[in-house]
CSV table of C-alpha atoms and ligand atoms in Angstrom, one decimal:
chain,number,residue,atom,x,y,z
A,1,UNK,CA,10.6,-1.1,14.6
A,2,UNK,CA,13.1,-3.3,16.1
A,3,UNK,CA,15.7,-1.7,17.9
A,4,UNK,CA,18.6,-4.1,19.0
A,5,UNK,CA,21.7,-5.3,17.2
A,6,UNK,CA,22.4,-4.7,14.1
A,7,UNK,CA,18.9,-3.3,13.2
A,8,UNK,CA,18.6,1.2,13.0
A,9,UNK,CA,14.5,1.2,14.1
A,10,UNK,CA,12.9,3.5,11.6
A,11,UNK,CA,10.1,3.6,9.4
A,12,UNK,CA,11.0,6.0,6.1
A,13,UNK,CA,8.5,7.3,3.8
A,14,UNK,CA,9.2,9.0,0.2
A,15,UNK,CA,10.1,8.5,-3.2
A,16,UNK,CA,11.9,6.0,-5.2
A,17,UNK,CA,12.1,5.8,-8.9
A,18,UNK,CA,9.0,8.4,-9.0
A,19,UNK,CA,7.0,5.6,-6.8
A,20,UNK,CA,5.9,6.1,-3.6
A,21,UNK,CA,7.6,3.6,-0.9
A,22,UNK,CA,7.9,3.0,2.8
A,23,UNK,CA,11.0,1.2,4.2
A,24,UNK,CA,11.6,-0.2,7.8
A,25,UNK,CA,15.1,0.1,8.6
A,26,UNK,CA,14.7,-2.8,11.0
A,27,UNK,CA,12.3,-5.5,12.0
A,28,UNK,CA,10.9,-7.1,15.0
A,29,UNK,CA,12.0,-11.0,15.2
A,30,UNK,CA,11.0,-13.6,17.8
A,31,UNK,CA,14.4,-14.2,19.2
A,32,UNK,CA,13.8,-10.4,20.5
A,33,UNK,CA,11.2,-12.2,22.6
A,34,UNK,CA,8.0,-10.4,20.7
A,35,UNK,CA,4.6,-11.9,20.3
A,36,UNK,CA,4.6,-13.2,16.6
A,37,UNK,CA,1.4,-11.1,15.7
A,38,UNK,CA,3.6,-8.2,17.0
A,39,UNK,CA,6.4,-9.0,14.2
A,40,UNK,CA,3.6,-9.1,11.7
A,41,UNK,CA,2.2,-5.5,12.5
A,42,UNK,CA,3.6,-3.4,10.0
A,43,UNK,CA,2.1,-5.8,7.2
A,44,UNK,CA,-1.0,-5.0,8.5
A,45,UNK,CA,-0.2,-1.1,8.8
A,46,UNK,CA,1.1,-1.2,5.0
A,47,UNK,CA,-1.8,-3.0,4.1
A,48,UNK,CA,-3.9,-0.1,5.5
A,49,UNK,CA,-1.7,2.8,3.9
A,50,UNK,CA,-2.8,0.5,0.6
A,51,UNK,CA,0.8,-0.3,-0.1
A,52,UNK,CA,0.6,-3.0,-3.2
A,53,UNK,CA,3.9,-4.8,-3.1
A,54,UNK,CA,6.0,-5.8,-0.4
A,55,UNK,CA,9.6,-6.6,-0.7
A,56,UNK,CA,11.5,-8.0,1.9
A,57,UNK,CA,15.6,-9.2,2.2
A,58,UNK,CA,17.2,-11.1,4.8
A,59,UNK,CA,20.3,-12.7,6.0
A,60,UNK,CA,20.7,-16.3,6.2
A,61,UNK,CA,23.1,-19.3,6.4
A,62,UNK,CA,23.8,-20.8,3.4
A,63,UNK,CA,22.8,-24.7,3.5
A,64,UNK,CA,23.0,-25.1,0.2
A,65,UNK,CA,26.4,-26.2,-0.7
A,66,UNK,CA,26.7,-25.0,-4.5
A,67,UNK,CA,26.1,-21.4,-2.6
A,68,UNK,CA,29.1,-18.9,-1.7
A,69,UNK,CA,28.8,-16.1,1.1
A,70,UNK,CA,27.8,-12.9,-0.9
A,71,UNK,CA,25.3,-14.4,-2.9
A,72,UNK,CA,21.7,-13.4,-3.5
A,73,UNK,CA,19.8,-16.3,-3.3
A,74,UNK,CA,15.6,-15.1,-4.3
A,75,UNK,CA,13.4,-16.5,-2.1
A,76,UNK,CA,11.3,-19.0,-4.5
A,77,UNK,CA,9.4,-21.0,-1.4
A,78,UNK,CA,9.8,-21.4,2.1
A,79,UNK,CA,9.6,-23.9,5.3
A,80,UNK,CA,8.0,-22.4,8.3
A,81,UNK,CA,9.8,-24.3,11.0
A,82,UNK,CA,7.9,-21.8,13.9
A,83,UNK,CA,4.3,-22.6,12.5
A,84,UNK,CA,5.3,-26.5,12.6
A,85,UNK,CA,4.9,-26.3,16.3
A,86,UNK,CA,1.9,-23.9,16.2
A,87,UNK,CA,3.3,-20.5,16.3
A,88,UNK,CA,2.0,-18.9,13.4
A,89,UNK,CA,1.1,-15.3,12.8
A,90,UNK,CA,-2.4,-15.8,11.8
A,91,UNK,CA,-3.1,-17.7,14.7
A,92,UNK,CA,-6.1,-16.7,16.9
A,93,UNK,CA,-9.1,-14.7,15.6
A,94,UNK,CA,-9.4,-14.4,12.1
A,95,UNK,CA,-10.0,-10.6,11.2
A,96,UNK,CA,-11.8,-11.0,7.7
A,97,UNK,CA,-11.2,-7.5,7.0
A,98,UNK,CA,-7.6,-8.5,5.9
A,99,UNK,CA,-7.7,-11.6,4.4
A,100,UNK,CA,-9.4,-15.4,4.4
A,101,UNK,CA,-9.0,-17.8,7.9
A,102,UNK,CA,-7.6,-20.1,5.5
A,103,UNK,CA,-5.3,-18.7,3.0
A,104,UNK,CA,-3.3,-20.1,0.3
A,105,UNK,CA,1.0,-20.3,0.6
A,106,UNK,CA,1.6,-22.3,-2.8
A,107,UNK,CA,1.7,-18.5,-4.8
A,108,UNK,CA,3.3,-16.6,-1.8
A,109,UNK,CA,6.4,-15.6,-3.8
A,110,UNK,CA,5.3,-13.5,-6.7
A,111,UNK,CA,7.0,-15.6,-10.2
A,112,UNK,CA,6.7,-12.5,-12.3
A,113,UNK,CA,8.9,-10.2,-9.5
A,114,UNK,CA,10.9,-13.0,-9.4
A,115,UNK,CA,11.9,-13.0,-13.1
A,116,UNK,CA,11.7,-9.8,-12.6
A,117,UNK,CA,14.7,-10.0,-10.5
A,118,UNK,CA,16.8,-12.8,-12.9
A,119,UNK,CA,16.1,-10.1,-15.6
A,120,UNK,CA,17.0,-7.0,-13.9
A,121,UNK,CA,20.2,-8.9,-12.0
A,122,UNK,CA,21.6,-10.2,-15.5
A,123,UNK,CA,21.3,-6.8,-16.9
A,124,UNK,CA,23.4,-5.2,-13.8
A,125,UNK,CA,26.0,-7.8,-14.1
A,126,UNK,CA,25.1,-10.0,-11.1
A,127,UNK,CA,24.5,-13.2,-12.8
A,128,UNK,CA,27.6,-14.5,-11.1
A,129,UNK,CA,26.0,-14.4,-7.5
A,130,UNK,CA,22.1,-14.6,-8.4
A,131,UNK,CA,20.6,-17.8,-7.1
A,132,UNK,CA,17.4,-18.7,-6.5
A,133,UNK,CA,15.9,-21.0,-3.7
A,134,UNK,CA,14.1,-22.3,-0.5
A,135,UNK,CA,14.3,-20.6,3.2
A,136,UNK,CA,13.5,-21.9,6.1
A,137,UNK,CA,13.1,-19.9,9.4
A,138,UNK,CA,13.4,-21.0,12.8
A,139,UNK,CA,13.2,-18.9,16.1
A,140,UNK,CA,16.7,-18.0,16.9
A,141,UNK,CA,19.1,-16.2,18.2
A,142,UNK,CA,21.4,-19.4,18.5
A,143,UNK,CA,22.5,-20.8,15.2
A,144,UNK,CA,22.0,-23.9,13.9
A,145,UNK,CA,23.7,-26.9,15.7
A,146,UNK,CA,25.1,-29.1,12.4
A,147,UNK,CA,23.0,-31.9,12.8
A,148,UNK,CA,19.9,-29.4,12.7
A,149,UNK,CA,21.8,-27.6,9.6
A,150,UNK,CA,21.8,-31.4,7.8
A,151,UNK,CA,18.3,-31.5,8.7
A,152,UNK,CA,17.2,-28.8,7.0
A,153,UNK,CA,19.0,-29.1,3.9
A,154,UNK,CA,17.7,-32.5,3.3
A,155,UNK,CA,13.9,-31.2,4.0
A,156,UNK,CA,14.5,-28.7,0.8
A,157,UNK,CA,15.8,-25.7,2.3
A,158,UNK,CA,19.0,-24.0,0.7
A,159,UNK,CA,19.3,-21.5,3.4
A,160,UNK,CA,18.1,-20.9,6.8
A,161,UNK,CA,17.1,-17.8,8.8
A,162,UNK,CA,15.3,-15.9,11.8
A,163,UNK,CA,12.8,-13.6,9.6
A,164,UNK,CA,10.8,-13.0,6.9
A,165,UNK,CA,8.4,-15.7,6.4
A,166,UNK,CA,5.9,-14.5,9.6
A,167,UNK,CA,6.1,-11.0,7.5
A,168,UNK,CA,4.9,-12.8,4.0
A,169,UNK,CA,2.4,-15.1,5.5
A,170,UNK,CA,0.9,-12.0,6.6
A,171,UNK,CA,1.0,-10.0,3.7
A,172,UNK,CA,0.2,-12.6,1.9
A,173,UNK,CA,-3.1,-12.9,3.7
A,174,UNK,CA,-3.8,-9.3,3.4
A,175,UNK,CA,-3.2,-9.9,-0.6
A,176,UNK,CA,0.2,-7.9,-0.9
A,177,UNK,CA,2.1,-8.9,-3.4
A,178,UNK,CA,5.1,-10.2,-2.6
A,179,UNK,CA,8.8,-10.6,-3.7
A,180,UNK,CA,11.7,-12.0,-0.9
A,181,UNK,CA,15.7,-12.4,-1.3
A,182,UNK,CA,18.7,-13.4,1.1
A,183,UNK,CA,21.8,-12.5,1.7
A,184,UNK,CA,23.9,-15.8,2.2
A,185,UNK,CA,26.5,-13.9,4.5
A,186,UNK,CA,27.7,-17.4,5.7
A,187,UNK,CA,27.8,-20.9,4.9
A,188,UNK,CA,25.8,-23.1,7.3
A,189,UNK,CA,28.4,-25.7,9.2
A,190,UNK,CA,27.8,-29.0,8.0
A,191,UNK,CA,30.5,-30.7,9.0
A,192,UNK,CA,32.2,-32.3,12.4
A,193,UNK,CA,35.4,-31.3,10.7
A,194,UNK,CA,34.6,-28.0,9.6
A,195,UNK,CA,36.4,-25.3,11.4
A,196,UNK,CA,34.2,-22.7,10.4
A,197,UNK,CA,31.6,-21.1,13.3
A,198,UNK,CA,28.0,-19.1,12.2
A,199,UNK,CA,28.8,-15.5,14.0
A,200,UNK,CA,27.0,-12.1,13.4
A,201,UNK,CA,30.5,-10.2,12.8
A,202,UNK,CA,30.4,-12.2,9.5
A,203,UNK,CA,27.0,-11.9,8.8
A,204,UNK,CA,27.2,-7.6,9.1
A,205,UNK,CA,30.1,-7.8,7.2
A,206,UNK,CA,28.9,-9.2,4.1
A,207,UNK,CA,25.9,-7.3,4.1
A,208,UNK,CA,28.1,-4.1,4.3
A,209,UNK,CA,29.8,-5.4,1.1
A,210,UNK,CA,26.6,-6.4,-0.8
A,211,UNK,CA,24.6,-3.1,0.1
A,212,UNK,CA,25.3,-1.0,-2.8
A,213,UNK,CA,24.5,-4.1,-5.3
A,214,UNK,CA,21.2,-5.0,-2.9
A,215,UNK,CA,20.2,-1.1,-3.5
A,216,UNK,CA,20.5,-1.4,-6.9
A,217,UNK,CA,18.8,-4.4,-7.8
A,218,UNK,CA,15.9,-3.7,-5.4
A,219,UNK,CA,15.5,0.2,-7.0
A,220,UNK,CA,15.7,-1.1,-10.5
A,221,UNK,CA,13.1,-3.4,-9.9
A,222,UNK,CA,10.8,-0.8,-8.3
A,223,UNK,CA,11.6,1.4,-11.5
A,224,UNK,CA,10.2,-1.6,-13.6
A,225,UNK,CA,7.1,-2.8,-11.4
A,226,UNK,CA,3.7,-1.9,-12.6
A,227,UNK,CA,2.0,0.2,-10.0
A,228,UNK,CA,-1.6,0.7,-9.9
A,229,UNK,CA,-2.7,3.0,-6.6
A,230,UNK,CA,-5.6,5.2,-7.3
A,231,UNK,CA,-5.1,7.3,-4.3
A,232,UNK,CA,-1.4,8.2,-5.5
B,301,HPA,N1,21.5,-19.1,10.6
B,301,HPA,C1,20.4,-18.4,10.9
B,301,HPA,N2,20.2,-17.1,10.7
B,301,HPA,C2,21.2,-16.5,10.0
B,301,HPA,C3,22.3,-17.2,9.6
B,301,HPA,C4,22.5,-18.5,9.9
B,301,HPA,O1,23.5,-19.2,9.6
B,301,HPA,N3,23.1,-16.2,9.0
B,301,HPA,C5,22.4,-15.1,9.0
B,301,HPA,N4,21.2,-15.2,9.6
């Protein structure tokens, strides 16, 4: 698992809520200069431990302006800048052991984890700073310039980030279900006036102030989701 800044590098096994679960502490992301298929790996490896259900959080730049730092925003859709210009994880050989050459993105985000989530956030108090919306990734590491940030708010996107999406369209194709939410630990610069500047100092600090909320909705949803594995 990805090593570098602000990422630990382990995979954990064990028990949550009386389910069994695997967490990476960490991911691989292209800016880290790894093949895309590489990134996509564990999917596959989860797919193989017959893992059902795949959530996945990020940080990401708030575009949309109605959005505060601190906020959850549930990923709802995305915008896959990277596979725009061809670099898509499922490009090359298809292995039809996993999945279909061709497979669908219109039901990548799974609508009954997501109101899941809306149910399980009102009930712990987060309504306040539960949103739901669009991400778009793009490679990375430098942010967004604010010409690109005005760009990609008025193609759809209400927040923007380096990960995730490679890891859904994967799991996706292996027929994981899947359930996605950001941490909007900054507000994307969209302004020539704005004195505000994107920096990862920022975007570790709000995480460290969400984590204990993040925990909680992500455990209480795992103590809610059905769960079907025979070989449990
Ligand atoms: N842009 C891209 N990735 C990010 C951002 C951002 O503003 N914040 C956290 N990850």
């Amino acid at each position: 698992i990805g090593c570098l800044d602000g990422h630990a590098g382990r995979l954990v096994f064990g028990m949550l809520k009386g389910k069994p679960c695997v967490c990476m502490q960490g991911r691989f992301h292209l800016y880290e200069g790894y093949a895309i298929q590489k990134i996509t790996l564990p999917m596959r490896i989860f797919s193989l431990l017959g893992v059902e259900t795949v959530i996945l959080t990020n940080a990401a730049g708030g575009l949309n302006q109605d959005f505060k730092v601190g906020d959850i925003m549930i990923m709802k859709d995305h915008i896959n800048m990277p596979g725009f210009a061809g670099n898509n994880p499922l490009a090359g050989p298809n292995d039809d052991r996993f999945g279909v050459r061709f497979p669908c993105m219109s039901d990548a985000y799974d609508r009954e984890l997501q109101q899941l989530a809306v149910d399980v956030g009102q009930e712990l108090g987060y309504g306040d700073f539960l949103r739901e919306g669009v991400y778009c990734v793009l490679g990375g590491p430098s942010f967004e310039t604010i010409a690109e940030c005005r760009m990609l708010h008025n193609l759809g996107a209400d927040a923007v980030g380096m990960s995730t999406v490679h890891e859904v369209i994967v799991a996706r194709h292996c027929g994981m279900r899947v359930f996605a939410m950001s941490l909007i630990t900054n507000k994307s610069v969209m302004d020539y006036d704005s004195e505000e500047k994107a920096n990862h100092k920022e975007v570790l600090e709000t995480a460290q102030h969400r984590a204990v909320q993040l925990q909680k909705l992500v455990s209480t949803m795992v103590a809610r989701m059905e769960f079907n594995n025979t070989n449990a």
